[in-house]
Short mmCIF file of C-alpha atoms and ligand atoms in Angstrom, two decimals:
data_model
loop_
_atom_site.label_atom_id
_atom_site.label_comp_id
_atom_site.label_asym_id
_atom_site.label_seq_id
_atom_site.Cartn_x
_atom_site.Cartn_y
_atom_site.Cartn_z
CA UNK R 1327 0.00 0.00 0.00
CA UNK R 1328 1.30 3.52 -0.94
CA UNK R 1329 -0.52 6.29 0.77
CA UNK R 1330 -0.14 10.09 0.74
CA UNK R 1331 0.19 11.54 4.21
CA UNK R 1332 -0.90 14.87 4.75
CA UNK R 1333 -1.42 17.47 7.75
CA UNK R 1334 -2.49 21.03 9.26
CA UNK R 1335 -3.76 22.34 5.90
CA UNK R 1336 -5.42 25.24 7.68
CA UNK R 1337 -7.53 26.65 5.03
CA UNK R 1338 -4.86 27.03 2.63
CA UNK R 1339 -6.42 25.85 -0.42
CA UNK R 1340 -3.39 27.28 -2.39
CA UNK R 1341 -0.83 24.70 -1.42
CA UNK R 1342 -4.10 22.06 -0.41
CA UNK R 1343 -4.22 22.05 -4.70
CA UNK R 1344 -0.62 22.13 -5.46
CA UNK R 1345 0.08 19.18 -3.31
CA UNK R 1346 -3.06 17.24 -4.51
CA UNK R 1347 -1.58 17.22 -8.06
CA UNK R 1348 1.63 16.30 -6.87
CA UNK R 1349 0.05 13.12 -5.46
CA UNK R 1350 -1.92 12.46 -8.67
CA UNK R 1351 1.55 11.83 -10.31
CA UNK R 1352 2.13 9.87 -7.10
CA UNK R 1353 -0.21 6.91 -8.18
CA UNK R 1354 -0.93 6.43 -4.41
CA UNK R 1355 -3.41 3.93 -2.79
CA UNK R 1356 -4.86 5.99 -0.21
CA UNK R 1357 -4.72 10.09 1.32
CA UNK R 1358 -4.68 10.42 5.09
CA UNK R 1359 -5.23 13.29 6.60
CA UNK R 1360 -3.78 13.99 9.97
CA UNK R 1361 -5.91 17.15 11.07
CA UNK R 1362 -5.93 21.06 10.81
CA UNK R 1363 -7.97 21.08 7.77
CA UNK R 1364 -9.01 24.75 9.45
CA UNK R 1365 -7.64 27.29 11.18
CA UNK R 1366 -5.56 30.48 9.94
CA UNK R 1367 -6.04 30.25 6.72
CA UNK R 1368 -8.92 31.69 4.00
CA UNK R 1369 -10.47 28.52 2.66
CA UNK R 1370 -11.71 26.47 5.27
CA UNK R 1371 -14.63 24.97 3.73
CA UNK R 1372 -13.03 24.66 -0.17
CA UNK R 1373 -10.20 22.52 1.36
CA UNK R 1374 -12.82 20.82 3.52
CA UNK R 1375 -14.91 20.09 0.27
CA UNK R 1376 -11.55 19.23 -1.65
CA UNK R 1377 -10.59 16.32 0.89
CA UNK R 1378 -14.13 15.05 1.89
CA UNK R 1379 -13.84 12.54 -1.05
CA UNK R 1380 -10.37 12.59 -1.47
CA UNK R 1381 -8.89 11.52 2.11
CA UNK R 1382 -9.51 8.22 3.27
CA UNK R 1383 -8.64 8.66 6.50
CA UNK R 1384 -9.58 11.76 8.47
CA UNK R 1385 -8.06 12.76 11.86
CA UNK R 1386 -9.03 15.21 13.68
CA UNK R 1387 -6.98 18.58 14.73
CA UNK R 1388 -6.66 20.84 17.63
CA UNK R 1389 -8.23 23.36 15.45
CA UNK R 1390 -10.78 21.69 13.55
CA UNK R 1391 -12.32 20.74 17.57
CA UNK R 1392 -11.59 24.22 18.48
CA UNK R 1393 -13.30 25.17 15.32
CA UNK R 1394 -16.12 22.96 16.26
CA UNK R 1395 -16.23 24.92 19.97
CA UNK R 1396 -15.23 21.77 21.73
CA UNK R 1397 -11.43 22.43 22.82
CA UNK R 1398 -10.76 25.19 24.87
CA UNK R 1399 -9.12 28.20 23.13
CA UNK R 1400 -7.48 29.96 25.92
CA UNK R 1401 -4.66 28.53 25.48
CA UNK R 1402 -4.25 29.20 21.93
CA UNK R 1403 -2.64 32.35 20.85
CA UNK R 1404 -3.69 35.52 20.03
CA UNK R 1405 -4.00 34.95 16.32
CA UNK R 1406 -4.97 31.80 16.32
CA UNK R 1407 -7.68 32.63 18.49
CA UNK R 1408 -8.55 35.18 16.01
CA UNK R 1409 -8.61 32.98 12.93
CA UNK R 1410 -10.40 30.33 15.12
CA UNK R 1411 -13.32 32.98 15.67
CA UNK R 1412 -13.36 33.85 11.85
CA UNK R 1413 -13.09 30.33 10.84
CA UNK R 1414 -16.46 29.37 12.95
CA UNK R 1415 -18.40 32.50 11.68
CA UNK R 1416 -17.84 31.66 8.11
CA UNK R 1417 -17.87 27.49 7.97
CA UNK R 1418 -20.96 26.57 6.45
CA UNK R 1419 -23.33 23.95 8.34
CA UNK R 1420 -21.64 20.96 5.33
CA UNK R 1421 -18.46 22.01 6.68
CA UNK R 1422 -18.99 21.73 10.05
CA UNK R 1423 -20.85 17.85 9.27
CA UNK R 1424 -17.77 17.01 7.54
CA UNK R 1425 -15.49 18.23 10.40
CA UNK R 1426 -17.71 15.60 12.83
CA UNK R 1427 -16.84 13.16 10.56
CA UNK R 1428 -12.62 13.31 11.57
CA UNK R 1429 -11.61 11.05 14.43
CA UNK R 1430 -9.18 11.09 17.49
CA UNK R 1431 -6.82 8.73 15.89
CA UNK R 1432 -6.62 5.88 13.39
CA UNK R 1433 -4.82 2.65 13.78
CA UNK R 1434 -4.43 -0.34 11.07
CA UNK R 1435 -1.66 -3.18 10.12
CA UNK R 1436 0.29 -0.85 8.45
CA UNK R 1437 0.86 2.20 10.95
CA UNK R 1438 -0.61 4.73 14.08
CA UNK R 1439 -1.70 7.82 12.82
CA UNK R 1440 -2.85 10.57 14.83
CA UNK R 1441 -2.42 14.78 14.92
CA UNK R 1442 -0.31 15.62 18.05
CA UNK R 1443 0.56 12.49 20.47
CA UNK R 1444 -0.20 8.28 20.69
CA UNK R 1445 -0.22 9.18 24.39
CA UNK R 1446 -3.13 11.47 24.50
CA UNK R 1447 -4.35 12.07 21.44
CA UNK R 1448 -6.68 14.68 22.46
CA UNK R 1449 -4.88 16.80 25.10
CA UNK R 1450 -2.93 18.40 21.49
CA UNK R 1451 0.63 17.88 23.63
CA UNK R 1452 4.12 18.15 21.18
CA UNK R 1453 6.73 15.33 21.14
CA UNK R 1454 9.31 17.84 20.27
CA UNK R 1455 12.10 15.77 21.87
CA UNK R 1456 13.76 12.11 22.70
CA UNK R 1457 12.05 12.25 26.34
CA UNK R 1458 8.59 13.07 24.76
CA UNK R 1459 9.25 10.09 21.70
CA UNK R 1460 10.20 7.60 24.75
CA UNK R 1461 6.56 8.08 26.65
CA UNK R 1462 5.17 8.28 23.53
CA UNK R 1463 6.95 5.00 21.75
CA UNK R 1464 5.01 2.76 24.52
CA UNK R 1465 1.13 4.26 23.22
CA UNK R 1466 1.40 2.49 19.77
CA UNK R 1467 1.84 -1.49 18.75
CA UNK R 1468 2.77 -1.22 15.45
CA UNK R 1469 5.80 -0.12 13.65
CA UNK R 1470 5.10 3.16 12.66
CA UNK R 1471 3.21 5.88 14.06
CA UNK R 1472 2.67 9.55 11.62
CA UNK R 1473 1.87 12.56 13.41
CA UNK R 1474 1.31 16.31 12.31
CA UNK R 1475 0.67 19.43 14.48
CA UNK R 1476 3.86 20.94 15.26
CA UNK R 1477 4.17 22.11 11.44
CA UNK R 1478 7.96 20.88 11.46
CA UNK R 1479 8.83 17.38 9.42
CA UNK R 1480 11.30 15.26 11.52
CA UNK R 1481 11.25 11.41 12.63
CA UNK R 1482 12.12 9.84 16.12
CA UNK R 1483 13.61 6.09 16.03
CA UNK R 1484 13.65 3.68 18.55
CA UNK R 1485 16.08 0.79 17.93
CA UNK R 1486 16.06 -2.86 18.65
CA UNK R 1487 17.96 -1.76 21.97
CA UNK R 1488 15.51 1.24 22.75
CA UNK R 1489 17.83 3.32 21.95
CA UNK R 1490 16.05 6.56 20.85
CA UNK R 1491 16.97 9.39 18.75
CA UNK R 1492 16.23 11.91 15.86
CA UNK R 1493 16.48 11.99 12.70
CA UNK R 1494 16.14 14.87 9.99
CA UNK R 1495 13.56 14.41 7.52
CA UNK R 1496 14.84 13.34 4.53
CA UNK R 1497 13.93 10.20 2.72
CA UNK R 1498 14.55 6.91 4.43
CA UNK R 1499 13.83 3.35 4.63
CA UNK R 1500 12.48 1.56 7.39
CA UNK R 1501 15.44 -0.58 9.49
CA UNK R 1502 13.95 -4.49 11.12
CA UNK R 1503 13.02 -3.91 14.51
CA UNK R 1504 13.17 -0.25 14.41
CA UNK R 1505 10.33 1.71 15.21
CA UNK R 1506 9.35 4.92 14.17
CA UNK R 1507 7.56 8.41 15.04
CA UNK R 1508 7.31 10.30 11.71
CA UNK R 1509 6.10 14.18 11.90
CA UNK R 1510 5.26 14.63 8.12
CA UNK R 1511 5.11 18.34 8.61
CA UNK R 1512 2.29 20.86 7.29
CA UNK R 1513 1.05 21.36 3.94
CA UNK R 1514 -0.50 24.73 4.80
CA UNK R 1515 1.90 26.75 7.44
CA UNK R 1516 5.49 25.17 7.49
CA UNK R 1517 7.19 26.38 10.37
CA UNK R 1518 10.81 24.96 9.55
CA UNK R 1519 11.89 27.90 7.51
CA UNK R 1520 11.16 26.58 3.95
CA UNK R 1521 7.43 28.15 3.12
CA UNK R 1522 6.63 25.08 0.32
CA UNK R 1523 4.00 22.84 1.11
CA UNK R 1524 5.31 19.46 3.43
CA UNK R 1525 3.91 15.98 3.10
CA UNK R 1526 5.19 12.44 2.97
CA UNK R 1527 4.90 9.46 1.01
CA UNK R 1528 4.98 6.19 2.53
CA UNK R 1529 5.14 2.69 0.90
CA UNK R 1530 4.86 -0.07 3.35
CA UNK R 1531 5.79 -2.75 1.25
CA UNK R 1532 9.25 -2.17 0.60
CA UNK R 1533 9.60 0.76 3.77
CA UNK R 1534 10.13 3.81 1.65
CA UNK R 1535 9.51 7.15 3.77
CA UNK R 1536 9.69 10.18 1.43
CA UNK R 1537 9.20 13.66 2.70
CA UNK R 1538 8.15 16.36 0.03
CA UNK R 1539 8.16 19.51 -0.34
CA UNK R 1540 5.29 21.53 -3.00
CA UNK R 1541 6.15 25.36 -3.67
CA UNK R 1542 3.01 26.86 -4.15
CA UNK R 1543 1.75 30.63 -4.59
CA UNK R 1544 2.17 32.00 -1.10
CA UNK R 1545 1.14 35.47 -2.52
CA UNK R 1546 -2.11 34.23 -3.66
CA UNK R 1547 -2.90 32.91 0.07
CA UNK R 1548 -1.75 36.06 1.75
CA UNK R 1549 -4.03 38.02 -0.77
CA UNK R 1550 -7.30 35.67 0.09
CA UNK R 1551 -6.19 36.54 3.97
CA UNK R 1552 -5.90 39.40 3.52
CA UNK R 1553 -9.29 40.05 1.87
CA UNK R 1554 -10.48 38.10 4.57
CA UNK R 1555 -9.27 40.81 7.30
CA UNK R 1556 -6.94 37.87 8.87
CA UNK R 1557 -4.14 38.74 11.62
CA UNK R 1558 -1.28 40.18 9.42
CA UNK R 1559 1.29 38.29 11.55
CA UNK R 1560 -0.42 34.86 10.10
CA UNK R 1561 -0.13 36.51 6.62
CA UNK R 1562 3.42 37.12 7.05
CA UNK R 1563 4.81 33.46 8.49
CA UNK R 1564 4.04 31.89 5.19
CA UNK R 1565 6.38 33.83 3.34
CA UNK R 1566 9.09 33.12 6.14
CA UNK R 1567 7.90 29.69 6.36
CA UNK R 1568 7.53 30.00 10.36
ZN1 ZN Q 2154 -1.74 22.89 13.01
#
């Protein structure tokens, strides 16, 4: 099985489209979407619409719940509370159906896949380090587990000896008796310095992890925001790609 592995699109239908052709050319077996669909960006319910049929598997985000008015937005910041507000006014009643549809997490022979932690998959914690991976290693069976939300691609390994550590995301193939935590980065706000589009392309039949990366027209997006009278610090990340 070859699947496309996608994450925190957040409304950015701009790079959504760019990276949906790429995957056409991809011949892949499935689309699985890791979450964010919503959330800072202009397009909410067009990439919502785009992805209904598309994605096969649909998790859900910290923002698409928070979108939905059922996580707790304190804790977000200032602009993202912002867009969060925006984004609820504006989704239609068919987008906020097909946001009910996404679950917590998703789990099959092939791998884990869930938006911010195995551990607890609704909390919206970060495994930004080896400590977090360790704790986190133990909340999945199978050999791989993808995750999105921190908008930075990167992969945690834990040897046949436990022995964990990171790895920079660039294409691999899957070691015996390694397992893996694979961050597939965002298609719709990088935050790793490099504003093109992030995804990943996994085969599990012969192990191949690829991450991509999809330049797409970032003008075009910050014009829609723009027009949309979003938070002009959200505009500018996506040129800056953080
Ligand atoms: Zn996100």
């Amino acid at each position: 099985m070859r699947q496309a592995i996608i994450s925190d699109i957040h409304g950015n239908l701009e790079a959504l489209e760019q990276v949906l052709e790429r995957i056409e050319g991809e011949h892949v077996d499935q689309i699985v979407c890791l979450g964010d669909v919503v959330g800072y960006g202009p397009f909410p319910d067009e990439c919502l619409q785009r992805l209904s049929s598309l994605a096969d598997i649909k998790i859900l985000g910290n923002h698409d719940d928070a979108v939905l008015g059922r996580t707790d937005i304190t804790d977000f910041n200032e602009h993202a509370r912002t867009a969060v507000r925006w984004t609820r006014e504006i989704l239609s009643q068919q987008g906020r159906e097909e946001l009910m549809t996404f679950v917590p997490h998703f789990s099959s022979e092939i791998a884990h896949y869930v938006h911010a932690t195995p551990l607890s998959p609704m909390e919206w914690d970060y495994i930004l380090n080896v400590f977090d991976a360790e704790r986190n290693f133990t909340a999945f069976t199978q050999r791989v587990c993808f995750i999105g939300h921190t908008h930075v691609a990167y992969c945690f390994e834990s040897t046949p000896e436990e022995f964990i550590r990171m790895r920079r995301a660039s294409g691999f193939t899957l070691s015996n008796h390694t397992r893996y935590i694979i961050n597939v980065g965002s298609v719709g706000q990088p935050r790793d310095g490099n504003p093109a589009a992030a995804f990943v392309i996994f085969d599990d039949e012969n192990g191949a992890v690829e991450f991509v990366r999809v330049p797409y027209d970032v003008k075009k997006t910050q014009l829609a925001m723009q027009k949309a009278g979003l938070p002009e610090f959200l505009i500018k990340r996506l040129q800056l790609g953080h």
